[in-house]
Amino acid sequence: MTRPATLSSCTWPELDESATTLLVAVGSLEQHGPHLPLDTDTRIASAVVTRIRTDLADRSTLVAPPLAYGASGEHEGFPGTISLGHDALRGVLVEYGRSACRWAQRVVFVNGHGGNATTLVDAVRLLRYEGRDVAWCPCAFVGADAHAGSTETSVLLHLSPESVRQDSVEVGNRAPIATLLPTMRDGGVAAVSVNGVLGDPTTASARDGAVLVEHLVSTLSAAIRRWDVAEDGRLR
């Protein structure tokens, strides 16, 4: 009998083996400008883990349901954003890892929201200190702009084109993120961008999105195969 590819479709006897590697998408529910859905980060991370599993072609690897809320306080100036905050997210990640590692050999958190990164480092360090084989990796696209710009819009046009509001695409603040950070620390994204966009989504294309996703999946699949975990818990 072939085991399902997703954890939610399995029965418990199908999980009675110690070699399972669990892929967990970690996303957010936050504003992504007037043209992208609130669950953009979760959609991207979920699609990436599904494709990683296919790329690995390893029946011992399972895709878990995503963790669809993150630490998104910088976006709370816009309706729809729901942020757990870093403390709550850390608690969720730690307890998730402790529980999953009772039966899974390894857990990989695949992060779709940059604001979750410091919390992932903290949680995964603790889990590894406790002796659990847990790691994390980011959905870091080559040459990416900051938020809801060309990169994320291109990726959504490739993965989920029906979700992109093409008639609402508009340019946001295109200043370098390093220039914007001091103001964002005090007032969030709303203090530097009226529409919530940091970048220029008008240049996005599905073709670019396909290239970005293919490269990312290849990179992360290779990292999982190597399983070389850095001091901060990130797969190299």
PDB file of C-alpha atoms in Angstrom:
ATOM      1  CA  MET A   1       0.000   0.000   0.000  1.00  0.00           C
ATOM      2  CA  THR A   2       1.289   3.464  -0.951  1.00  0.00           C
ATOM      3  CA  ARG A   3       1.261   5.951   1.900  1.00  0.00           C
ATOM      4  CA  PRO A   4      -0.459   9.311   1.177  1.00  0.00           C
ATOM      5  CA  ALA A   5       1.769  12.317   0.509  1.00  0.00           C
ATOM      6  CA  THR A   6       0.051  14.500   3.115  1.00  0.00           C
ATOM      7  CA  LEU A   7      -0.067  14.014   6.869  1.00  0.00           C
ATOM      8  CA  SER A   8      -3.758  14.900   7.037  1.00  0.00           C
ATOM      9  CA  SER A   9      -4.634  12.043   4.655  1.00  0.00           C
ATOM     10  CA  CYS A  10      -2.742   9.373   6.620  1.00  0.00           C
ATOM     11  CA  THR A  11      -4.056   6.954   9.193  1.00  0.00           C
ATOM     12  CA  TRP A  12      -1.931   6.370  12.284  1.00  0.00           C
ATOM     13  CA  PRO A  13      -0.733   2.871  11.275  1.00  0.00           C
ATOM     14  CA  GLU A  14       0.676   4.383   8.081  1.00  0.00           C
ATOM     15  CA  LEU A  15       2.904   6.554  10.274  1.00  0.00           C
ATOM     16  CA  ASP A  16       4.300   3.722  12.346  1.00  0.00           C
ATOM     17  CA  GLU A  17       7.843   4.113  11.077  1.00  0.00           C
ATOM     18  CA  SER A  18      10.769   6.155  12.356  1.00  0.00           C
ATOM     19  CA  ALA A  19      12.080   7.490   9.044  1.00  0.00           C
ATOM     20  CA  THR A  20       9.421  10.149   8.414  1.00  0.00           C
ATOM     21  CA  THR A  21      10.542  13.670   7.506  1.00  0.00           C
ATOM     22  CA  LEU A  22       7.736  16.171   8.031  1.00  0.00           C
ATOM     23  CA  LEU A  23       7.605  19.316   5.871  1.00  0.00           C
ATOM     24  CA  VAL A  24       5.671  22.142   7.528  1.00  0.00           C
ATOM     25  CA  ALA A  25       4.840  25.374   5.716  1.00  0.00           C
ATOM     26  CA  VAL A  26       4.868  28.391   8.039  1.00  0.00           C
ATOM     27  CA  GLY A  27       3.036  31.415   6.690  1.00  0.00           C
ATOM     28  CA  SER A  28       1.009  34.420   7.796  1.00  0.00           C
ATOM     29  CA  LEU A  29      -2.300  36.182   7.347  1.00  0.00           C
ATOM     30  CA  GLU A  30      -1.382  39.749   6.458  1.00  0.00           C
ATOM     31  CA  GLN A  31      -1.982  42.462   3.921  1.00  0.00           C
ATOM     32  CA  HIS A  32      -0.220  42.101   0.581  1.00  0.00           C
ATOM     33  CA  GLY A  33      -1.287  45.290  -1.124  1.00  0.00           C
ATOM     34  CA  PRO A  34      -4.568  45.815  -2.966  1.00  0.00           C
ATOM     35  CA  HIS A  35      -3.888  43.017  -5.450  1.00  0.00           C
ATOM     36  CA  LEU A  36      -2.676  39.929  -3.530  1.00  0.00           C
ATOM     37  CA  PRO A  37      -4.631  37.799  -1.023  1.00  0.00           C
ATOM     38  CA  LEU A  38      -3.995  37.924   2.702  1.00  0.00           C
ATOM     39  CA  ASP A  39      -2.744  34.333   2.715  1.00  0.00           C
ATOM     40  CA  THR A  40      -0.042  34.962   0.088  1.00  0.00           C
ATOM     41  CA  ASP A  41       2.837  33.802   2.317  1.00  0.00           C
ATOM     42  CA  THR A  42       1.001  30.639   3.310  1.00  0.00           C
ATOM     43  CA  ARG A  43       0.047  29.878  -0.299  1.00  0.00           C
ATOM     44  CA  ILE A  44       3.637  30.209  -1.424  1.00  0.00           C
ATOM     45  CA  ALA A  45       5.141  28.148   1.402  1.00  0.00           C
ATOM     46  CA  SER A  46       2.465  25.455   0.966  1.00  0.00           C
ATOM     47  CA  ALA A  47       3.100  25.186  -2.768  1.00  0.00           C
ATOM     48  CA  VAL A  48       6.840  25.027  -2.187  1.00  0.00           C
ATOM     49  CA  VAL A  49       6.652  22.165   0.326  1.00  0.00           C
ATOM     50  CA  THR A  50       4.341  20.207  -1.985  1.00  0.00           C
ATOM     51  CA  ARG A  51       6.805  20.591  -4.838  1.00  0.00           C
ATOM     52  CA  ILE A  52       9.758  19.738  -2.605  1.00  0.00           C
ATOM     53  CA  ARG A  53       8.056  16.492  -1.673  1.00  0.00           C
ATOM     54  CA  THR A  54       7.560  15.666  -5.348  1.00  0.00           C
ATOM     55  CA  ASP A  55      11.155  16.619  -6.141  1.00  0.00           C
ATOM     56  CA  LEU A  56      12.520  14.424  -3.351  1.00  0.00           C
ATOM     57  CA  ALA A  57      10.427  11.480  -4.595  1.00  0.00           C
ATOM     58  CA  ASP A  58      10.713   9.972  -1.135  1.00  0.00           C
ATOM     59  CA  ARG A  59       7.660   8.255   0.366  1.00  0.00           C
ATOM     60  CA  SER A  60       9.052   8.798   3.860  1.00  0.00           C
ATOM     61  CA  THR A  61       8.576  12.573   3.405  1.00  0.00           C
ATOM     62  CA  LEU A  62       5.174  13.985   4.329  1.00  0.00           C
ATOM     63  CA  VAL A  63       3.574  17.400   3.843  1.00  0.00           C
ATOM     64  CA  ALA A  64       1.837  18.628   6.999  1.00  0.00           C
ATOM     65  CA  PRO A  65      -1.059  21.105   7.066  1.00  0.00           C
ATOM     66  CA  PRO A  66       0.387  24.638   7.111  1.00  0.00           C
ATOM     67  CA  LEU A  67       0.794  26.854  10.137  1.00  0.00           C
ATOM     68  CA  ALA A  68      -1.139  29.731   8.609  1.00  0.00           C
ATOM     69  CA  TYR A  69      -0.597  32.508  11.166  1.00  0.00           C
ATOM     70  CA  GLY A  70       2.665  34.230  12.015  1.00  0.00           C
ATOM     71  CA  ALA A  71       4.271  37.286  13.561  1.00  0.00           C
ATOM     72  CA  SER A  72       3.016  40.105  11.342  1.00  0.00           C
ATOM     73  CA  GLY A  73       2.765  43.088  13.650  1.00  0.00           C
ATOM     74  CA  GLU A  74       4.379  45.363  11.070  1.00  0.00           C
ATOM     75  CA  HIS A  75       1.278  44.924   8.871  1.00  0.00           C
ATOM     76  CA  GLU A  76      -1.391  45.597  11.500  1.00  0.00           C
ATOM     77  CA  GLY A  77      -2.001  49.076  10.092  1.00  0.00           C
ATOM     78  CA  PHE A  78      -4.101  47.373   7.401  1.00  0.00           C
ATOM     79  CA  PRO A  79      -7.442  45.528   7.823  1.00  0.00           C
ATOM     80  CA  GLY A  80      -7.323  41.743   7.565  1.00  0.00           C
ATOM     81  CA  THR A  81      -3.938  41.216   9.159  1.00  0.00           C
ATOM     82  CA  ILE A  82      -3.969  38.819  12.107  1.00  0.00           C
ATOM     83  CA  SER A  83      -0.683  38.449  13.973  1.00  0.00           C
ATOM     84  CA  LEU A  84       0.057  35.933  16.728  1.00  0.00           C
ATOM     85  CA  GLY A  85       3.154  37.839  17.794  1.00  0.00           C
ATOM     86  CA  HIS A  86       6.594  36.366  18.423  1.00  0.00           C
ATOM     87  CA  ASP A  87       5.932  34.878  21.867  1.00  0.00           C
ATOM     88  CA  ALA A  88       2.842  32.947  20.799  1.00  0.00           C
ATOM     89  CA  LEU A  89       4.430  31.829  17.538  1.00  0.00           C
ATOM     90  CA  ARG A  90       7.511  30.602  19.398  1.00  0.00           C
ATOM     91  CA  GLY A  91       5.316  28.579  21.720  1.00  0.00           C
ATOM     92  CA  VAL A  92       3.432  27.032  18.805  1.00  0.00           C
ATOM     93  CA  LEU A  93       6.627  26.084  16.975  1.00  0.00           C
ATOM     94  CA  VAL A  94       8.278  24.598  20.054  1.00  0.00           C
ATOM     95  CA  GLU A  95       5.255  22.530  21.066  1.00  0.00           C
ATOM     96  CA  TYR A  96       4.687  21.474  17.456  1.00  0.00           C
ATOM     97  CA  GLY A  97       8.268  20.239  17.176  1.00  0.00           C
ATOM     98  CA  ARG A  98       8.152  18.432  20.506  1.00  0.00           C
ATOM     99  CA  SER A  99       4.929  16.658  19.607  1.00  0.00           C
ATOM    100  CA  ALA A 100       5.834  15.774  16.003  1.00  0.00           C
ATOM    101  CA  CYS A 101       9.224  14.430  17.002  1.00  0.00           C
ATOM    102  CA  ARG A 102       7.567  11.795  19.167  1.00  0.00           C
ATOM    103  CA  TRP A 103       7.019   9.858  15.935  1.00  0.00           C
ATOM    104  CA  ALA A 104       8.742  11.742  13.092  1.00  0.00           C
ATOM    105  CA  GLN A 105      12.494  11.466  12.627  1.00  0.00           C
ATOM    106  CA  ARG A 106      12.862  15.001  11.302  1.00  0.00           C
ATOM    107  CA  VAL A 107      10.809  18.187  11.016  1.00  0.00           C
ATOM    108  CA  VAL A 108      11.509  20.971   8.522  1.00  0.00           C
ATOM    109  CA  PHE A 109       9.734  24.306   8.917  1.00  0.00           C
ATOM    110  CA  VAL A 110       9.583  26.029   5.506  1.00  0.00           C
ATOM    111  CA  ASN A 111       8.998  29.710   6.197  1.00  0.00           C
ATOM    112  CA  GLY A 112       7.050  31.958   3.844  1.00  0.00           C
ATOM    113  CA  HIS A 113       7.050  35.180   5.914  1.00  0.00           C
ATOM    114  CA  GLY A 114      10.261  37.034   6.684  1.00  0.00           C
ATOM    115  CA  GLY A 115       8.867  38.387   9.950  1.00  0.00           C
ATOM    116  CA  ASN A 116       8.785  34.845  11.346  1.00  0.00           C
ATOM    117  CA  ALA A 117      12.511  34.265  10.902  1.00  0.00           C
ATOM    118  CA  THR A 118      13.850  35.410  14.270  1.00  0.00           C
ATOM    119  CA  THR A 119      11.172  33.383  16.050  1.00  0.00           C
ATOM    120  CA  LEU A 120      12.024  30.295  14.022  1.00  0.00           C
ATOM    121  CA  VAL A 121      15.688  30.661  14.941  1.00  0.00           C
ATOM    122  CA  ASP A 122      14.817  30.862  18.631  1.00  0.00           C
ATOM    123  CA  ALA A 123      12.341  27.953  18.559  1.00  0.00           C
ATOM    124  CA  VAL A 124      14.474  25.629  16.426  1.00  0.00           C
ATOM    125  CA  ARG A 125      17.578  26.285  18.523  1.00  0.00           C
ATOM    126  CA  LEU A 126      15.660  25.180  21.605  1.00  0.00           C
ATOM    127  CA  LEU A 127      14.283  22.088  19.888  1.00  0.00           C
ATOM    128  CA  ARG A 128      17.736  21.084  18.704  1.00  0.00           C
ATOM    129  CA  TYR A 129      19.187  21.734  22.160  1.00  0.00           C
ATOM    130  CA  GLU A 130      16.563  19.298  23.469  1.00  0.00           C
ATOM    131  CA  GLY A 131      17.863  16.677  21.044  1.00  0.00           C
ATOM    132  CA  ARG A 132      15.208  16.908  18.346  1.00  0.00           C
ATOM    133  CA  ASP A 133      16.245  16.793  14.681  1.00  0.00           C
ATOM    134  CA  VAL A 134      14.439  19.955  13.587  1.00  0.00           C
ATOM    135  CA  ALA A 135      15.542  22.577  11.063  1.00  0.00           C
ATOM    136  CA  TRP A 136      14.077  25.474   9.101  1.00  0.00           C
ATOM    137  CA  CYS A 137      14.575  27.109   5.723  1.00  0.00           C
ATOM    138  CA  PRO A 138      13.178  30.284   4.152  1.00  0.00           C
ATOM    139  CA  CYS A 139      11.284  30.760   0.905  1.00  0.00           C
ATOM    140  CA  ALA A 140      14.022  33.165  -0.170  1.00  0.00           C
ATOM    141  CA  PHE A 141      13.712  34.006  -3.857  1.00  0.00           C
ATOM    142  CA  VAL A 142      16.744  35.229  -5.782  1.00  0.00           C
ATOM    143  CA  GLY A 143      16.738  39.014  -6.205  1.00  0.00           C
ATOM    144  CA  ALA A 144      13.471  39.425  -4.305  1.00  0.00           C
ATOM    145  CA  ASP A 145      12.015  42.825  -3.545  1.00  0.00           C
ATOM    146  CA  ALA A 146      10.524  43.575  -0.131  1.00  0.00           C
ATOM    147  CA  HIS A 147       6.754  42.992  -0.034  1.00  0.00           C
ATOM    148  CA  ALA A 148       3.907  42.462  -2.511  1.00  0.00           C
ATOM    149  CA  GLY A 149       6.106  43.727  -5.327  1.00  0.00           C
ATOM    150  CA  SER A 150       7.343  42.062  -8.488  1.00  0.00           C
ATOM    151  CA  THR A 151       8.622  38.903  -6.770  1.00  0.00           C
ATOM    152  CA  GLU A 152       5.564  37.808  -4.805  1.00  0.00           C
ATOM    153  CA  THR A 153       3.218  38.922  -7.565  1.00  0.00           C
ATOM    154  CA  SER A 154       5.164  36.909 -10.156  1.00  0.00           C
ATOM    155  CA  VAL A 155       5.107  33.843  -7.915  1.00  0.00           C
ATOM    156  CA  LEU A 156       1.332  34.142  -7.359  1.00  0.00           C
ATOM    157  CA  LEU A 157       0.750  34.660 -11.093  1.00  0.00           C
ATOM    158  CA  HIS A 158       2.500  31.323 -11.575  1.00  0.00           C
ATOM    159  CA  LEU A 159       1.011  29.385  -8.653  1.00  0.00           C
ATOM    160  CA  SER A 160      -2.435  30.928  -8.273  1.00  0.00           C
ATOM    161  CA  PRO A 161      -3.195  33.407 -11.079  1.00  0.00           C
ATOM    162  CA  GLU A 162      -6.904  33.545 -10.295  1.00  0.00           C
ATOM    163  CA  SER A 163      -6.088  35.043  -6.876  1.00  0.00           C
ATOM    164  CA  VAL A 164      -4.260  38.098  -8.280  1.00  0.00           C
ATOM    165  CA  ARG A 165      -6.483  41.175  -8.677  1.00  0.00           C
ATOM    166  CA  GLN A 166      -4.950  42.353 -11.932  1.00  0.00           C
ATOM    167  CA  ASP A 167      -7.069  45.512 -12.078  1.00  0.00           C
ATOM    168  CA  SER A 168      -5.772  46.588  -8.642  1.00  0.00           C
ATOM    169  CA  VAL A 169      -2.036  46.261  -9.255  1.00  0.00           C
ATOM    170  CA  GLU A 170      -0.217  49.471  -8.392  1.00  0.00           C
ATOM    171  CA  VAL A 171       3.308  50.599  -7.590  1.00  0.00           C
ATOM    172  CA  GLY A 172       4.297  50.934  -3.942  1.00  0.00           C
ATOM    173  CA  ASN A 173       7.263  52.466  -2.167  1.00  0.00           C
ATOM    174  CA  ARG A 174      10.362  51.409  -4.123  1.00  0.00           C
ATOM    175  CA  ALA A 175      12.966  52.817  -1.725  1.00  0.00           C
ATOM    176  CA  PRO A 176      15.577  50.343  -0.424  1.00  0.00           C
ATOM    177  CA  ILE A 177      14.335  48.435   2.601  1.00  0.00           C
ATOM    178  CA  ALA A 178      17.344  49.590   4.649  1.00  0.00           C
ATOM    179  CA  THR A 179      16.168  53.171   4.135  1.00  0.00           C
ATOM    180  CA  LEU A 180      12.625  52.345   5.243  1.00  0.00           C
ATOM    181  CA  LEU A 181      13.394  50.237   8.312  1.00  0.00           C
ATOM    182  CA  PRO A 182      13.817  53.056  10.870  1.00  0.00           C
ATOM    183  CA  THR A 183      10.360  54.438  10.080  1.00  0.00           C
ATOM    184  CA  MET A 184       8.831  50.954   9.850  1.00  0.00           C
ATOM    185  CA  ARG A 185      10.091  50.042  13.320  1.00  0.00           C
ATOM    186  CA  ASP A 186       7.913  52.796  14.771  1.00  0.00           C
ATOM    187  CA  GLY A 187       4.912  52.789  12.463  1.00  0.00           C
ATOM    188  CA  GLY A 188       4.972  49.544  10.526  1.00  0.00           C
ATOM    189  CA  VAL A 189       4.514  49.230   6.778  1.00  0.00           C
ATOM    190  CA  ALA A 190       1.625  51.715   6.792  1.00  0.00           C
ATOM    191  CA  ALA A 191       4.078  54.452   7.785  1.00  0.00           C
ATOM    192  CA  VAL A 192       6.037  54.037   4.543  1.00  0.00           C
ATOM    193  CA  SER A 193       3.441  52.761   2.060  1.00  0.00           C
ATOM    194  CA  VAL A 194      -0.162  53.897   1.737  1.00  0.00           C
ATOM    195  CA  ASN A 195      -1.117  50.813  -0.295  1.00  0.00           C
ATOM    196  CA  GLY A 196       0.997  48.294   1.639  1.00  0.00           C
ATOM    197  CA  VAL A 197       3.283  47.549  -1.309  1.00  0.00           C
ATOM    198  CA  LEU A 198       7.072  47.762  -1.113  1.00  0.00           C
ATOM    199  CA  GLY A 199       8.190  47.362  -4.707  1.00  0.00           C
ATOM    200  CA  ASP A 200       6.714  47.448  -8.188  1.00  0.00           C
ATOM    201  CA  PRO A 201       4.266  44.633  -8.989  1.00  0.00           C
ATOM    202  CA  THR A 202       3.489  46.093 -12.430  1.00  0.00           C
ATOM    203  CA  THR A 203       6.631  44.364 -13.732  1.00  0.00           C
ATOM    204  CA  ALA A 204       5.552  40.895 -12.561  1.00  0.00           C
ATOM    205  CA  SER A 205       4.986  37.918 -14.849  1.00  0.00           C
ATOM    206  CA  ALA A 206       3.981  34.288 -14.479  1.00  0.00           C
ATOM    207  CA  ARG A 207       7.081  33.277 -16.435  1.00  0.00           C
ATOM    208  CA  ASP A 208       9.338  34.981 -13.906  1.00  0.00           C
ATOM    209  CA  GLY A 209       7.372  33.326 -11.119  1.00  0.00           C
ATOM    210  CA  ALA A 210       7.894  29.873 -12.601  1.00  0.00           C
ATOM    211  CA  VAL A 211      11.660  30.423 -12.782  1.00  0.00           C
ATOM    212  CA  LEU A 212      11.771  31.696  -9.199  1.00  0.00           C
ATOM    213  CA  VAL A 213       9.777  28.766  -7.819  1.00  0.00           C
ATOM    214  CA  GLU A 214      11.721  26.154  -9.765  1.00  0.00           C
ATOM    215  CA  HIS A 215      15.051  27.503  -8.503  1.00  0.00           C
ATOM    216  CA  LEU A 216      13.818  27.714  -4.907  1.00  0.00           C
ATOM    217  CA  VAL A 217      12.411  24.179  -4.882  1.00  0.00           C
ATOM    218  CA  SER A 218      15.641  22.821  -6.343  1.00  0.00           C
ATOM    219  CA  THR A 219      17.719  24.695  -3.763  1.00  0.00           C
ATOM    220  CA  LEU A 220      15.652  23.623  -0.772  1.00  0.00           C
ATOM    221  CA  SER A 221      15.363  20.008  -1.935  1.00  0.00           C
ATOM    222  CA  ALA A 222      19.156  19.837  -2.170  1.00  0.00           C
ATOM    223  CA  ALA A 223      19.487  21.348   1.310  1.00  0.00           C
ATOM    224  CA  ILE A 224      17.115  18.764   2.787  1.00  0.00           C
ATOM    225  CA  ARG A 225      19.061  15.947   1.143  1.00  0.00           C
ATOM    226  CA  ARG A 226      22.348  17.265   2.588  1.00  0.00           C
ATOM    227  CA  TRP A 227      20.851  17.977   6.022  1.00  0.00           C
ATOM    228  CA  ASP A 228      23.629  20.328   7.052  1.00  0.00           C
ATOM    229  CA  VAL A 229      22.128  22.409   9.856  1.00  0.00           C
ATOM    230  CA  ALA A 230      23.707  25.750  10.808  1.00  0.00           C
ATOM    231  CA  GLU A 231      24.019  27.047  14.368  1.00  0.00           C
ATOM    232  CA  ASP A 232      20.792  29.031  13.941  1.00  0.00           C
ATOM    233  CA  GLY A 233      18.904  25.913  12.890  1.00  0.00           C
ATOM    234  CA  ARG A 234      18.742  26.848   9.219  1.00  0.00           C
ATOM    235  CA  LEU A 235      19.496  24.275   6.553  1.00  0.00           C
ATOM    236  CA  ARG A 236      22.524  25.219   4.470  1.00  0.00           C
TER     237      ARG A 236
END
